[in-house]
N, CA, C and O atoms as a DFTB+ gen file, in Angstrom:
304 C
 N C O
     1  1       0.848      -1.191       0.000
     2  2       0.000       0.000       0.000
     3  2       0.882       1.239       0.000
     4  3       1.077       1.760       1.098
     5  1       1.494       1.834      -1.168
     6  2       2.232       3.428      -1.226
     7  2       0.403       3.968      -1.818
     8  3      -0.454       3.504      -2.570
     9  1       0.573       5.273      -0.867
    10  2      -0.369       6.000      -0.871
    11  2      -0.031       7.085      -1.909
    12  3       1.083       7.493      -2.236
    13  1      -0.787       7.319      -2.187
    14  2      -0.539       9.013      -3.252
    15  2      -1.763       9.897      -3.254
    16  3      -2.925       9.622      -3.550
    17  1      -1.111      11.234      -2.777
    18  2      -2.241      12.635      -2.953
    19  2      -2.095      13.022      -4.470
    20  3      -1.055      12.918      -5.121
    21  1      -2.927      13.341      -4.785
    22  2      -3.237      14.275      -6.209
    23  2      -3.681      15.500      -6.043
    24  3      -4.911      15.494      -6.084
    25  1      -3.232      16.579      -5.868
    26  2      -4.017      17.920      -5.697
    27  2      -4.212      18.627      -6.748
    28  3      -3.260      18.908      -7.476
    29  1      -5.255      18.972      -6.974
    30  2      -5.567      19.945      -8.022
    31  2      -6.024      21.408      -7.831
    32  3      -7.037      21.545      -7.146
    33  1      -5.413      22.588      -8.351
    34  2      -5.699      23.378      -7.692
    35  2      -5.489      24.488      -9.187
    36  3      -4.699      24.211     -10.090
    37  1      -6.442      25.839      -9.178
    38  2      -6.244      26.862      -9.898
    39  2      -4.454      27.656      -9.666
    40  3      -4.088      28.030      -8.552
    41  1      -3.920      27.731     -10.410
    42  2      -3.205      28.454     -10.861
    43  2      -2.726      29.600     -10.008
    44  3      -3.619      30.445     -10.068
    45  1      -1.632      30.087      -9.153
    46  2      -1.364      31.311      -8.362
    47  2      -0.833      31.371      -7.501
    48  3      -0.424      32.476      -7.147
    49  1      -0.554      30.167      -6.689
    50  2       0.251      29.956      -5.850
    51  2       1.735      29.861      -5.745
    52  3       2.207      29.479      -6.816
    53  1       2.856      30.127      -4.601
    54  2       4.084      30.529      -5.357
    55  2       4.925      28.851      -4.794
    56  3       4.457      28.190      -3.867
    57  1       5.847      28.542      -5.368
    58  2       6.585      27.070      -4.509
    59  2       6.294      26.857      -3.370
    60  3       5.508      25.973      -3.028
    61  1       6.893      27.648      -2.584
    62  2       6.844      27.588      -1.216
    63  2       5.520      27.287      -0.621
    64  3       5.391      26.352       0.169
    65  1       4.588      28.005      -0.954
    66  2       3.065      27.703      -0.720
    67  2       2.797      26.380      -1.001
    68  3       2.280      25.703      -0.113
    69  1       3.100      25.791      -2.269
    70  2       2.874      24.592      -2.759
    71  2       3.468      23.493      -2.150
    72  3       2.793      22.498      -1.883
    73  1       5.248      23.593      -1.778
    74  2       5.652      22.735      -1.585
    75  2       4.854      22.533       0.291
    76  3       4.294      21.468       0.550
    77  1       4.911      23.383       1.115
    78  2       4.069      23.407       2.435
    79  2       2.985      22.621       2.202
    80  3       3.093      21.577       2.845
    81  1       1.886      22.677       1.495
    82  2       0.486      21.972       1.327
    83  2       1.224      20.497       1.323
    84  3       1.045      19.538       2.074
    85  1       2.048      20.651       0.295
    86  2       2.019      18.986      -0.212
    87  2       2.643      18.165       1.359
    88  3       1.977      17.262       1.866
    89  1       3.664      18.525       1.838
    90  2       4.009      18.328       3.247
    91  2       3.375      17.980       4.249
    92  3       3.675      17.112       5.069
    93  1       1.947      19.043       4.188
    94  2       1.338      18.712       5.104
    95  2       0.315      17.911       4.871
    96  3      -0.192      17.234       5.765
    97  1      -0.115      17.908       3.576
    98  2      -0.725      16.944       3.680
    99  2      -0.264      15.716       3.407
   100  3      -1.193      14.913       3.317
   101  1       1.156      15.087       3.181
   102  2       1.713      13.807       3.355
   103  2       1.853      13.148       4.498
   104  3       2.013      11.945       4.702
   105  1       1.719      14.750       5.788
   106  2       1.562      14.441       7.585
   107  2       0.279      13.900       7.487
   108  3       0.178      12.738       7.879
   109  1      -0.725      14.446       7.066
   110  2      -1.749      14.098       7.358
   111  2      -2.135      12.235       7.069
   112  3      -2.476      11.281       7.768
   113  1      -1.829      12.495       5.612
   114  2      -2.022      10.797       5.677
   115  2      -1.084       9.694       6.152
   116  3      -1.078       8.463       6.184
   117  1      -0.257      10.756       6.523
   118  2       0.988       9.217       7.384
   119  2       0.261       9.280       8.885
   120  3       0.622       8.421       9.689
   121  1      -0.345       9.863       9.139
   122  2      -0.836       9.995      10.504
   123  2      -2.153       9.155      10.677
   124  3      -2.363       8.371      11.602
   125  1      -3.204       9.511       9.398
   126  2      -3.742       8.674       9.217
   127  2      -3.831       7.101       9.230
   128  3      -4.381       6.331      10.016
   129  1      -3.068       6.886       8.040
   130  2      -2.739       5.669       7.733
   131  2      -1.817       4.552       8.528
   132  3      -1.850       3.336       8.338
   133  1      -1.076       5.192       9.367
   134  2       0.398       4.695       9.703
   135  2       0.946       4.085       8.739
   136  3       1.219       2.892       8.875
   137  1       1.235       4.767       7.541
   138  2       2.433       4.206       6.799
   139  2       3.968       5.425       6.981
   140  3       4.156       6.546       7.453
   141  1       4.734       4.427       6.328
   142  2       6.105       5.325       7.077
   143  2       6.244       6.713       5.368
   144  3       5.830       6.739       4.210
   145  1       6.980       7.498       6.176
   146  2       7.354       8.794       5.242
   147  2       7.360       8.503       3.414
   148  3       6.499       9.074       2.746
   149  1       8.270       7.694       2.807
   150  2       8.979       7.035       2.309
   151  2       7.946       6.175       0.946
   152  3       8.111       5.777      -0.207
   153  1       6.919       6.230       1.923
   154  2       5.386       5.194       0.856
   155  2       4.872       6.271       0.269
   156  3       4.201       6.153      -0.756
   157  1       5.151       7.638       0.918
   158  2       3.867       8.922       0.230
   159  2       4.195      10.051      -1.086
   160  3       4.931      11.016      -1.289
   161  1       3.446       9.482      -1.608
   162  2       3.883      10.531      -3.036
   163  2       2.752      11.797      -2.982
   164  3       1.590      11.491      -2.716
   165  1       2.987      12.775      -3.157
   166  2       2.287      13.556      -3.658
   167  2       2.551      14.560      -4.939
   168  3       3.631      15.109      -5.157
   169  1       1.371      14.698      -5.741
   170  2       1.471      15.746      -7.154
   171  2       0.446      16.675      -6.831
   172  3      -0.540      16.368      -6.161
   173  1       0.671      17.842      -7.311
   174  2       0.301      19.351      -7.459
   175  2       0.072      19.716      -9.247
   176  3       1.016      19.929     -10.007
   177  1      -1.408      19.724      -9.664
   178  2      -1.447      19.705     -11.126
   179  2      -2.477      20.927     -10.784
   180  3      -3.242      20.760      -9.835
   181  1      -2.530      22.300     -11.613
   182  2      -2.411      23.786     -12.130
   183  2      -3.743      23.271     -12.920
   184  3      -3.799      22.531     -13.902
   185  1      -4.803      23.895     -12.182
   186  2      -5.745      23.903     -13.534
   187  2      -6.715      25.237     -14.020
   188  3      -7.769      25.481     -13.434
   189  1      -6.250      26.017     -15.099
   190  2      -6.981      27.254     -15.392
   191  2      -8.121      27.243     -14.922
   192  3      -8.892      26.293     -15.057
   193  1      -8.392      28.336     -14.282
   194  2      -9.800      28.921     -14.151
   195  2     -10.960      28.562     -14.884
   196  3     -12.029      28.251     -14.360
   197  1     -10.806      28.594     -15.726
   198  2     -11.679      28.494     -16.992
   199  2     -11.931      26.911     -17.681
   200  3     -12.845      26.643     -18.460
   201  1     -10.940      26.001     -17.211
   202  2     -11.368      24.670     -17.113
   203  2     -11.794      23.906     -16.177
   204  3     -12.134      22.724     -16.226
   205  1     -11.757      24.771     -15.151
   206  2     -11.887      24.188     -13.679
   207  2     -12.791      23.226     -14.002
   208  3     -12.494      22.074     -14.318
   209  1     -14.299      23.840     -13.900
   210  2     -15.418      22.642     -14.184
   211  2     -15.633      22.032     -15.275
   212  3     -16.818      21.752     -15.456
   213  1     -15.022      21.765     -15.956
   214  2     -14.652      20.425     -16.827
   215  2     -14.101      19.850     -16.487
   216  3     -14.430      18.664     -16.504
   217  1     -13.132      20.153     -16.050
   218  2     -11.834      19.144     -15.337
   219  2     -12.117      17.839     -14.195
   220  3     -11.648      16.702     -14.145
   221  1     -13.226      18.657     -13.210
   222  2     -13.913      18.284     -12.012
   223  2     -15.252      17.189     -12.390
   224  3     -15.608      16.229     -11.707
   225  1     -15.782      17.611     -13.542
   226  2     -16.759      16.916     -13.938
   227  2     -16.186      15.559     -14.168
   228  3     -16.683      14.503     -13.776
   229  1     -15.133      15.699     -14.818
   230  2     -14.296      14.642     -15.393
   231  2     -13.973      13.365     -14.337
   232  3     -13.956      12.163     -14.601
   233  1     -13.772      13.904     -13.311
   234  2     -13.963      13.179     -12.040
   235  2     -15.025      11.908     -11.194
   236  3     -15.792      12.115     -10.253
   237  1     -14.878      11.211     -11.567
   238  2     -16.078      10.253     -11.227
   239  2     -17.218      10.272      -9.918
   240  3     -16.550      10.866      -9.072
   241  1     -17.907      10.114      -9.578
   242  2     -18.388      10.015      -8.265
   243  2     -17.830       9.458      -7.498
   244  3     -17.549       9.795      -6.348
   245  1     -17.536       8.257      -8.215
   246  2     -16.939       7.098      -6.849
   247  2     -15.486       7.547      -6.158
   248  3     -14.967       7.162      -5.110
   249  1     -14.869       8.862      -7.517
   250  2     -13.584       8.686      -6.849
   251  2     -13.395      10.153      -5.990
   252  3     -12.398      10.594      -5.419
   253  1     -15.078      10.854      -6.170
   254  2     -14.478      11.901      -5.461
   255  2     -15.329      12.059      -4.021
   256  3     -16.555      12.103      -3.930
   257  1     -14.551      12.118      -3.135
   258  2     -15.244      12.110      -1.915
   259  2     -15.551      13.439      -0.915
   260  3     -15.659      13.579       0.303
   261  1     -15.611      14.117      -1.799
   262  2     -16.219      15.283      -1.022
   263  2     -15.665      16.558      -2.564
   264  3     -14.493      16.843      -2.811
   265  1     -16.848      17.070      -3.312
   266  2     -17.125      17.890      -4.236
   267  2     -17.495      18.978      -3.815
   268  3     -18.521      18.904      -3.139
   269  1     -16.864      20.475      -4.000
   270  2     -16.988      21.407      -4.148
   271  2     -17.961      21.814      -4.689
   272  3     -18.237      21.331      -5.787
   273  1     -18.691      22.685      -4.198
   274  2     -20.312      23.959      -5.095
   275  2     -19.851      24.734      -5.224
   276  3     -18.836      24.251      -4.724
   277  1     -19.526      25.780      -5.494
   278  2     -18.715      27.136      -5.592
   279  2     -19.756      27.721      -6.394
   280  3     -20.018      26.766      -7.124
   281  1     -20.319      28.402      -6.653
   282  2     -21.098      29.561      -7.181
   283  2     -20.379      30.288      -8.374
   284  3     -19.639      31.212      -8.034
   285  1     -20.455      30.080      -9.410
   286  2     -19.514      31.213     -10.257
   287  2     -19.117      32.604     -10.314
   288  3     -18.249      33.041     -11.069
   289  1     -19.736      33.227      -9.548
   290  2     -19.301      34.269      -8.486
   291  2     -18.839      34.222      -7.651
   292  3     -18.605      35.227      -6.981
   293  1     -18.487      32.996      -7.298
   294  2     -17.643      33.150      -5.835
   295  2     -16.208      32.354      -6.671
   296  3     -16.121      31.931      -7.824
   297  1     -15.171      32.374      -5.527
   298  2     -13.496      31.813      -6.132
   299  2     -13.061      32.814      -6.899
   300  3     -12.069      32.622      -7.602
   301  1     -13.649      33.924      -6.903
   302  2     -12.856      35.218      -8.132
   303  2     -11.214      35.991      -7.474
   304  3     -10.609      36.823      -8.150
């Protein structure tokens, strides 16, 4: 069992911001899981504004476990 995060996120954030998230959330699931450091991969994939909800749609039910509503007025 090597675990892996996938984050997907709009566009704007600087390394440092990015590389922190991914960190913490590799704490999170080693804490979770008890697997050791070493099993956890994580990726950070950039997705325009403007594809966002395609991208998300694209996403299955089964594999997404908690979906965002956002209002198209809101996230500006």
């Amino acid at each position: 069992m090597m675990p892996h995060i996938a984050i997907a996120m709009i566009p704007g954030r600087d390394e440092a911001t990015k590389q922190r998230l991914a960190e913490r959330m590799r704490s999170a699931l080693i804490d979770e899981l008890g697997v050791p450091e070493n099993w956890v991969s994580v990726s950070l994939h950039e997705i325009a504004r403007e594809n966002w909800q395609d991208v998300m749609e694209q996403t299955g039910d089964e594999a997404m476990l908690i979906r965002a509503n956002i209002q198209p007025e809101e996230g500006r």
